[in-house]
mmCIF file of C-alpha atoms in Angstrom:
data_model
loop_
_atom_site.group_PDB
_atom_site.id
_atom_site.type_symbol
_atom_site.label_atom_id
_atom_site.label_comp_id
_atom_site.label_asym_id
_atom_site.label_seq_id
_atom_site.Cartn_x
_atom_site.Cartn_y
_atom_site.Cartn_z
ATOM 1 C CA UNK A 1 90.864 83.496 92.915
ATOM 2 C CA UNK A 2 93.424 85.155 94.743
ATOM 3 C CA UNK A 3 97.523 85.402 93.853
ATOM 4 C CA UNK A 4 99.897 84.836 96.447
ATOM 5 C CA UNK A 5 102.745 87.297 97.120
ATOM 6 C CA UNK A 6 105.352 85.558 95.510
ATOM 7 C CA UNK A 7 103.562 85.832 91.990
ATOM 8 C CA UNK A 8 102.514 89.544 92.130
ATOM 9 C CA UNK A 9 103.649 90.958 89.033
ATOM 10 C CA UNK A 10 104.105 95.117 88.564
ATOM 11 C CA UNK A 11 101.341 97.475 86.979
ATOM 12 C CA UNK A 12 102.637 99.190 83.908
ATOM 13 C CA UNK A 13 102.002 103.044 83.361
ATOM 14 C CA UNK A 14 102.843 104.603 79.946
ATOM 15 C CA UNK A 15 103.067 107.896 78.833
ATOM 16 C CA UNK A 16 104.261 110.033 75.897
ATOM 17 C CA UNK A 17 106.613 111.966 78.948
ATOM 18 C CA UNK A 18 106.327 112.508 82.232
ATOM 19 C CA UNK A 19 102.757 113.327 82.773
ATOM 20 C CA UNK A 20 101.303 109.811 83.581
ATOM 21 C CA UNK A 21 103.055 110.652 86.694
ATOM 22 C CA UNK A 22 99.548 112.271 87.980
ATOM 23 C CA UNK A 23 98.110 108.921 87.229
ATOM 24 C CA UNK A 24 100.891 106.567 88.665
ATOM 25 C CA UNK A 25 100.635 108.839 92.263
ATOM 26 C CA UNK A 26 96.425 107.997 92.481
ATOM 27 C CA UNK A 27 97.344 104.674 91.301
ATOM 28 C CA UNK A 28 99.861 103.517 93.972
ATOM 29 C CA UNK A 29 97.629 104.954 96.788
ATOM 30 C CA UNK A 30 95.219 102.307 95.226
ATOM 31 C CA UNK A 31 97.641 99.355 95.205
ATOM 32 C CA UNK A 32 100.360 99.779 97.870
ATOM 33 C CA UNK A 33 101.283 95.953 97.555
ATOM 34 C CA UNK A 34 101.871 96.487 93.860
ATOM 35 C CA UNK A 35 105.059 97.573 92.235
ATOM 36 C CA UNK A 36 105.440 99.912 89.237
ATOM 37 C CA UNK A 37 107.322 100.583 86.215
ATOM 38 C CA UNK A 38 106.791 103.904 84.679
ATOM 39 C CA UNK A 39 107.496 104.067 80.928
ATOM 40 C CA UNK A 40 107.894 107.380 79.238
ATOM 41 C CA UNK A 41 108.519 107.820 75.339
ATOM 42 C CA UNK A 42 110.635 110.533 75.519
ATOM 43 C CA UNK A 43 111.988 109.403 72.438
ATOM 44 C CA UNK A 44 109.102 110.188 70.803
ATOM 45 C CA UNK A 45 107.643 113.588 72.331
ATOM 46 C CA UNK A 46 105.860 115.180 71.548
ATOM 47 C CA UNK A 47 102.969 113.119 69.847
ATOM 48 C CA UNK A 48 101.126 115.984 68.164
ATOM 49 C CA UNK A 49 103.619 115.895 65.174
ATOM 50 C CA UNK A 50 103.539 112.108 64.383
ATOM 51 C CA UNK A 51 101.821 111.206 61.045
ATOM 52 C CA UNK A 52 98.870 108.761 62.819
ATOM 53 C CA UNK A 53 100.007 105.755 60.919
ATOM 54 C CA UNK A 54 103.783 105.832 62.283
ATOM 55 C CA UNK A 55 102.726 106.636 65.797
ATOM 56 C CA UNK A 56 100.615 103.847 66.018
ATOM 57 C CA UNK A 57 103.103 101.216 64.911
ATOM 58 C CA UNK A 58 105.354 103.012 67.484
ATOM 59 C CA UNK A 59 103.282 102.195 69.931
ATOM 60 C CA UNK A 60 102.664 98.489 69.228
ATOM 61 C CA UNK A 61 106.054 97.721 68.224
ATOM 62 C CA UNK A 62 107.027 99.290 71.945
ATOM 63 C CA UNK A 63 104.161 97.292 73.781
ATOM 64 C CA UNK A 64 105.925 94.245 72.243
ATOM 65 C CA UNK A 65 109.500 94.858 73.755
ATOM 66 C CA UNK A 66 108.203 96.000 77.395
ATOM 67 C CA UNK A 67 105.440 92.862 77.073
ATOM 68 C CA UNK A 68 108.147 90.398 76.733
ATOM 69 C CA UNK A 69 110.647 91.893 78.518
ATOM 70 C CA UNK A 70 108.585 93.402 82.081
ATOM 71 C CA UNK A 71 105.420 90.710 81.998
ATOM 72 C CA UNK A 72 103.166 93.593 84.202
ATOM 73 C CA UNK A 73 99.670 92.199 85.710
ATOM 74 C CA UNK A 74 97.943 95.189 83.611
ATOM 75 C CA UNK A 75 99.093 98.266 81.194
ATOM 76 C CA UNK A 76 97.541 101.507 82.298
ATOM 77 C CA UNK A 77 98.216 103.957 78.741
ATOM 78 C CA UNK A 78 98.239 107.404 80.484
ATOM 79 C CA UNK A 79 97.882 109.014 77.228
ATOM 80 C CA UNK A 80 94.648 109.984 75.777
ATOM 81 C CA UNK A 81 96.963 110.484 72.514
ATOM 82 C CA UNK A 82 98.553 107.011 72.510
ATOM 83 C CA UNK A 83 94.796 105.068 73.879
ATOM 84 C CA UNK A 84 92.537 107.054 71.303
ATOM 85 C CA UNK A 85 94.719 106.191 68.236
ATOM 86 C CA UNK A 86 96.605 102.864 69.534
ATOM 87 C CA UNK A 87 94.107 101.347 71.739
ATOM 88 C CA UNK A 88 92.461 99.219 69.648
ATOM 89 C CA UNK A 89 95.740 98.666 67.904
ATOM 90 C CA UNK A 90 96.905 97.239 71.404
ATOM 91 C CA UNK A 91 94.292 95.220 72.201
ATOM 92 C CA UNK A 92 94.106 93.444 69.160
ATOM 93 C CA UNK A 93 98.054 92.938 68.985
ATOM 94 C CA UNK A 94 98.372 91.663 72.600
ATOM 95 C CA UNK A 95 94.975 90.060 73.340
ATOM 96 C CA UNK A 96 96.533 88.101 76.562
ATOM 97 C CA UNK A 97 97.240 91.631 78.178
ATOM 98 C CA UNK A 98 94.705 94.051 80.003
ATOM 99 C CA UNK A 99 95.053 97.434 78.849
ATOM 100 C CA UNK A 100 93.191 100.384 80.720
ATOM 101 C CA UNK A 101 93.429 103.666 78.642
ATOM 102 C CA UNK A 102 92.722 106.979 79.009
ATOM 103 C CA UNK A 103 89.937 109.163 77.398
ATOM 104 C CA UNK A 104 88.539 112.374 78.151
ATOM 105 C CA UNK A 105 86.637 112.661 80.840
ATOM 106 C CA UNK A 106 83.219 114.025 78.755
ATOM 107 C CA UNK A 107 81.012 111.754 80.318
ATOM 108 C CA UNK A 108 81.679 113.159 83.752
ATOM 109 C CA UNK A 109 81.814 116.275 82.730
ATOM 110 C CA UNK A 110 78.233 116.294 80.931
ATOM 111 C CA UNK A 111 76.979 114.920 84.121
ATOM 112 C CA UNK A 112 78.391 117.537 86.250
ATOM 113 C CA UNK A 113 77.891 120.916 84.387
ATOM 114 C CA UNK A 114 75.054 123.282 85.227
ATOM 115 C CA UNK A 115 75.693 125.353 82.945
ATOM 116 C CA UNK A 116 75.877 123.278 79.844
ATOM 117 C CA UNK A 117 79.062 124.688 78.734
ATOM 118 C CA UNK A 118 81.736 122.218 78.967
ATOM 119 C CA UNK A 119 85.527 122.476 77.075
ATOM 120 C CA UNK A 120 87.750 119.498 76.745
ATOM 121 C CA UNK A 121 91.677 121.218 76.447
ATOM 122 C CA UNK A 122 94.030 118.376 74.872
ATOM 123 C CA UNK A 123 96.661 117.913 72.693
ATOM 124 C CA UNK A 124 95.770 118.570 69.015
ATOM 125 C CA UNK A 125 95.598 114.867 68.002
ATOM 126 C CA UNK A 126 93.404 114.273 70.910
ATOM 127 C CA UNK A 127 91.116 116.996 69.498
ATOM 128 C CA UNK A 128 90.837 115.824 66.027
ATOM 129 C CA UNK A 129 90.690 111.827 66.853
ATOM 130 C CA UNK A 130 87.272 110.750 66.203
ATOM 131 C CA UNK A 131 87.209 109.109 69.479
ATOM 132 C CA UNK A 132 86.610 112.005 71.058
ATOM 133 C CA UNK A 133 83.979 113.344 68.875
ATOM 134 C CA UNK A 134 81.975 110.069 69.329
ATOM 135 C CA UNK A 135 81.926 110.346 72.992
ATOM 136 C CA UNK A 136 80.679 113.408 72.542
ATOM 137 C CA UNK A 137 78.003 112.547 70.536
ATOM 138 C CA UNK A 138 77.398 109.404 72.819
ATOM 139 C CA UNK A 139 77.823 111.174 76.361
ATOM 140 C CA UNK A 140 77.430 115.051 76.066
ATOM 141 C CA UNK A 141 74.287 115.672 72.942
ATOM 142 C CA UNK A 142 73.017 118.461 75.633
ATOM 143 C CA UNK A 143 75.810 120.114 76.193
ATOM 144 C CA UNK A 144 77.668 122.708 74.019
ATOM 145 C CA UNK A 145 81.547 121.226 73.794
ATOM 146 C CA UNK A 146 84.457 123.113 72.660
ATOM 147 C CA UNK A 147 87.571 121.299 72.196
ATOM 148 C CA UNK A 148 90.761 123.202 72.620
ATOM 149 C CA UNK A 149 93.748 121.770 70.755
ATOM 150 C CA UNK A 150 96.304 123.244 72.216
ATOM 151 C CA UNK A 151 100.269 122.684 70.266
ATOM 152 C CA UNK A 152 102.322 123.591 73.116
ATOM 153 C CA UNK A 153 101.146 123.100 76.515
ATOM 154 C CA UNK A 154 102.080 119.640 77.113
ATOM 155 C CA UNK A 155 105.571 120.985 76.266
ATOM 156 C CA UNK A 156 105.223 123.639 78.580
ATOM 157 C CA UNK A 157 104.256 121.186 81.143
ATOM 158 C CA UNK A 158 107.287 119.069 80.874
ATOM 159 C CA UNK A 159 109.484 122.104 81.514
ATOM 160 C CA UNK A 160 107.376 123.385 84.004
ATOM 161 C CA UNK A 161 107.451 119.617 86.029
ATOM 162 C CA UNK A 162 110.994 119.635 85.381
ATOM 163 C CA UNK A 163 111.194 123.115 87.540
ATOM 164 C CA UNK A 164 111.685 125.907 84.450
ATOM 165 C CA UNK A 165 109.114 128.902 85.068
ATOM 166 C CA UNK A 166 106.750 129.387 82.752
ATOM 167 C CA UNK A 167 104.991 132.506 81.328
ATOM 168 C CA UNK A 168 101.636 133.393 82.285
ATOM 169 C CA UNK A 169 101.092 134.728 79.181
ATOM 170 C CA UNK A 170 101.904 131.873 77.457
ATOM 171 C CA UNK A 171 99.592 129.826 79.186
ATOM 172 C CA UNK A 172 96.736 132.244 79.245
ATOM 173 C CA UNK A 173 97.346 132.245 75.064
ATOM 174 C CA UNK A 174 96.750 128.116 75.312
ATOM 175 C CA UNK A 175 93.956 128.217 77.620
ATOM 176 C CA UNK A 176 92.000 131.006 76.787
ATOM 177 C CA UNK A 177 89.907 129.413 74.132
ATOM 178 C CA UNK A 178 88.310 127.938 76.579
ATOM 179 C CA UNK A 179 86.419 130.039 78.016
ATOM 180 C CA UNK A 180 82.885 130.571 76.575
ATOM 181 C CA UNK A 181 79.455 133.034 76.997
ATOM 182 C CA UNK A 182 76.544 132.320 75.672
ATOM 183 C CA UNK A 183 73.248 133.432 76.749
ATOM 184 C CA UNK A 184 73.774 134.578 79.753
ATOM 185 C CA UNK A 185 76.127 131.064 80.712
ATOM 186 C CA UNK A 186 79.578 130.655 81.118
ATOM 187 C CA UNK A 187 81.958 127.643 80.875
ATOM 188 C CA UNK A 188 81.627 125.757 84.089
ATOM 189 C CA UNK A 189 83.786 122.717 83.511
ATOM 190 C CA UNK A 190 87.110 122.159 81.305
ATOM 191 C CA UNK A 191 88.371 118.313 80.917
ATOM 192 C CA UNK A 192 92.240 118.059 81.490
ATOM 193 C CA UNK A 193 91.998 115.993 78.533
ATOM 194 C CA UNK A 194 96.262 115.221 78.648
ATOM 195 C CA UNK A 195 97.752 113.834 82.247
ATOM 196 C CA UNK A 196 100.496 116.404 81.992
ATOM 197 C CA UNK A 197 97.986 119.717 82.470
ATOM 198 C CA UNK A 198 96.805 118.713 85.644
ATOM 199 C CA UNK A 199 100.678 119.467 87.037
ATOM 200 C CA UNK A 200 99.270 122.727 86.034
ATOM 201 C CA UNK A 201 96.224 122.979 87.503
ATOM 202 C CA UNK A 202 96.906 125.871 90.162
ATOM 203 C CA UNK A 203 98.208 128.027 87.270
ATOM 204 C CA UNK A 204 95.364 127.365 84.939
ATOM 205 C CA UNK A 205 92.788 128.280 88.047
ATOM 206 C CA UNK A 206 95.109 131.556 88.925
ATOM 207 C CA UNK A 207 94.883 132.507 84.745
ATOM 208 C CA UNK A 208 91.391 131.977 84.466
ATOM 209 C CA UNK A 209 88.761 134.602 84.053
ATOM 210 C CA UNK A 210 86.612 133.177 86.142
ATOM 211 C CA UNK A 211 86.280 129.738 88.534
ATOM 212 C CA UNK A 212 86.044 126.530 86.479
ATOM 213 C CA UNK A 213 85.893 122.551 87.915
ATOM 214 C CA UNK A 214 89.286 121.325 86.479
ATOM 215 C CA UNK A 215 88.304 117.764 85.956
ATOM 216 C CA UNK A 216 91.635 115.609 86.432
ATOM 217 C CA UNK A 217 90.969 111.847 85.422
ATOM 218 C CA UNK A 218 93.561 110.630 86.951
ATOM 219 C CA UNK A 219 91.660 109.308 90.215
ATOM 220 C CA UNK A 220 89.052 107.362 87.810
ATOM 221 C CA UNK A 221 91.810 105.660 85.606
ATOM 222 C CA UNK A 222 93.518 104.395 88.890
ATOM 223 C CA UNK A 223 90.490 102.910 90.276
ATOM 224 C CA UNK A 224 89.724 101.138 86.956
ATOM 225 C CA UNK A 225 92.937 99.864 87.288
ATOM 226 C CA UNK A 226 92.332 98.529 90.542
ATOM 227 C CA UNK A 227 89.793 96.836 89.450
ATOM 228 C CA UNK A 228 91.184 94.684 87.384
ATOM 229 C CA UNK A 229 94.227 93.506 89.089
ATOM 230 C CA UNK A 230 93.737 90.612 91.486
ATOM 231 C CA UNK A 231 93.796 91.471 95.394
ATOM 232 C CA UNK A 232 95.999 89.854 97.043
ATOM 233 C CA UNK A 233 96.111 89.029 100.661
ATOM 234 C CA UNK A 234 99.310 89.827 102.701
ATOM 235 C CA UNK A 235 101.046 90.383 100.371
ATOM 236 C CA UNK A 236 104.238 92.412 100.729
ATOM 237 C CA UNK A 237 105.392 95.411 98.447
ATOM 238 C CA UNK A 238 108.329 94.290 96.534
ATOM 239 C CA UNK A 239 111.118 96.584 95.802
ATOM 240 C CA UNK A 240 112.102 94.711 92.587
ATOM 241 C CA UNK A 241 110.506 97.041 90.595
ATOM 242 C CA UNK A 242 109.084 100.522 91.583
ATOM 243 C CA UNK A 243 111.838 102.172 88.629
ATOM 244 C CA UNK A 244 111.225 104.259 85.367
ATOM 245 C CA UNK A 245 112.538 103.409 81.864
ATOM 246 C CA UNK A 246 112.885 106.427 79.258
ATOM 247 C CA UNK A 247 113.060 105.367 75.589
ATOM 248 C CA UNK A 248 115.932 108.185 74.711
ATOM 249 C CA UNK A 249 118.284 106.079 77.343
ATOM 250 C CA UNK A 250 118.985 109.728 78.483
ATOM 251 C CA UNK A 251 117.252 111.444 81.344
ATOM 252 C CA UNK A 252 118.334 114.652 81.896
ATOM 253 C CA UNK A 253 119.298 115.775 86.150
ATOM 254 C CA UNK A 254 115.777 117.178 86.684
ATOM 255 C CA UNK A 255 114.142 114.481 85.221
ATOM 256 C CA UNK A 256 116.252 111.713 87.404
ATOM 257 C CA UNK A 257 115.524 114.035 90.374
ATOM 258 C CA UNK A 258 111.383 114.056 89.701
ATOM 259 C CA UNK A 259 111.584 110.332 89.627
ATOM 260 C CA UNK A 260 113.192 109.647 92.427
ATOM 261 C CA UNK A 261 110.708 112.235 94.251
ATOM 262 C CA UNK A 262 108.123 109.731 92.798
ATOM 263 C CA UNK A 263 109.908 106.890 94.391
ATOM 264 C CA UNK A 264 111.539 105.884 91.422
ATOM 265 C CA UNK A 265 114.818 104.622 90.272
ATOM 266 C CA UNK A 266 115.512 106.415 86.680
#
């Protein structure tokens, strides 16, 4: 069954900050008739420091306000921090509402290494969540898997987005870990296992000790998306929504600026 343009309501893409933007970019080359509103807890970031049980009420008690008040067609959580503790959390709260999360990408990675060394850098929650252990024990039993908690490269990222400069050295001191040798092998693949490293990506490959596949999910998480939201036929972009909301209220200059470079009213 098809919707008609008149009923075509926005996709929802929510973040911790501003790093679901990677995300939101593959996503709207995927559905160019479909508006977006861009949500970004900056209220709340960084995530690492919650205690589990307050960020996940967080979460649902926020997914009840933007429910009620934005009605999207689908919720894409940009956030392996926010989907690997809330998701289920979500799901169960709002059972009327599709929710597409984000997880890192081990599957794909296990498929694609040669060498059989594969890292997954994230966000220390993301590391410790047992989420991601049990795709690794579902997806990747072959392969040797590091995870790399890293406490202050998302917060890099932000500033780095945002236009600060960043030092190398401080990046090579959050990314260093992973890089492995064993046997004769060498890492082959790390999993941008947080949507904000991947504004990073050039840096990270310029750092490294040697070449690496950067695998960005971003791409994969939009086409999910996709499809599950109902095609419609002529239908015409609407420029009702296409804006961001920011839980502090407060968006700094830069951060205004980066929006509307996204095509998006702050």
């Amino acid at each position: 069954m098809t919707a008609t343009a008149n009923e075509l309501k926005p996709i929802l893409v929510f973040d911790s900050g501003i790093g679901g933007l990677t995300v939101l970019r593959e996503a709207r080359v995927l559905m160019p008739e479909r508006g977006f509103i861009y949500v970004a807890d900056d209220a709340g970031f960084p995530y690492g420091g919650w205690e589990e049980q307050a960020l996940r009420e967080r979460i649902v008690d926020l997914f009840a306000k933007l429910l009620t008040g934005h009605d999207p067609e689908v919720c894409i959580i940009a956030c392996n921090t926010a989907f690997t503790l809330a998701g289920a959390d979500l799901r169960a709260a709002f059972p009327q509402m599709t929710f597409v999360g984000t997880v890192p990408a081990i599957k794909p990675a296990a498929e694609r290494t040669r060498s059989g060394l594969v890292s997954v850098l994230a966000t220390p929650g993301t590391v410790k969540r047992a989420y991601t252990r049990d795709l690794i024990q579902s997806f990747a039993t072959q392969c040797h898997v590091r995870l790399v908690g890293s406490e202050n490269l998302a917060r890099m990222a932000e500033a780095y987005i945002r236009g600060d400069t960043v030092s190398d050295d401080a990046v090579v001191s959050e990314i260093d870990q992973c890089f492995v040798e064993k046997e004769g092998r060498k890492t082959d693949i790390v999993v941008l296992a947080c949507t904000h490293y991947p504004f990073m990506a050039n840096i990270f490959r310029r750092l490294a000790p040697w070449p690496v596949d950067w695998l960005d999910p971003a791409e994969a998480i939009a086409r999910r998306a996709r499809s599950l939201v109902p095609q419609v036929a002529d239908a015409v972009h609407s420029d009702t929504f296409d804006f961001a909301v920011f839980t502090s209220g407060t968006p700094d200059f830069p951060t205004r600026r980066l929006m509307q470079g996204f095509g998006l009213k702050a």
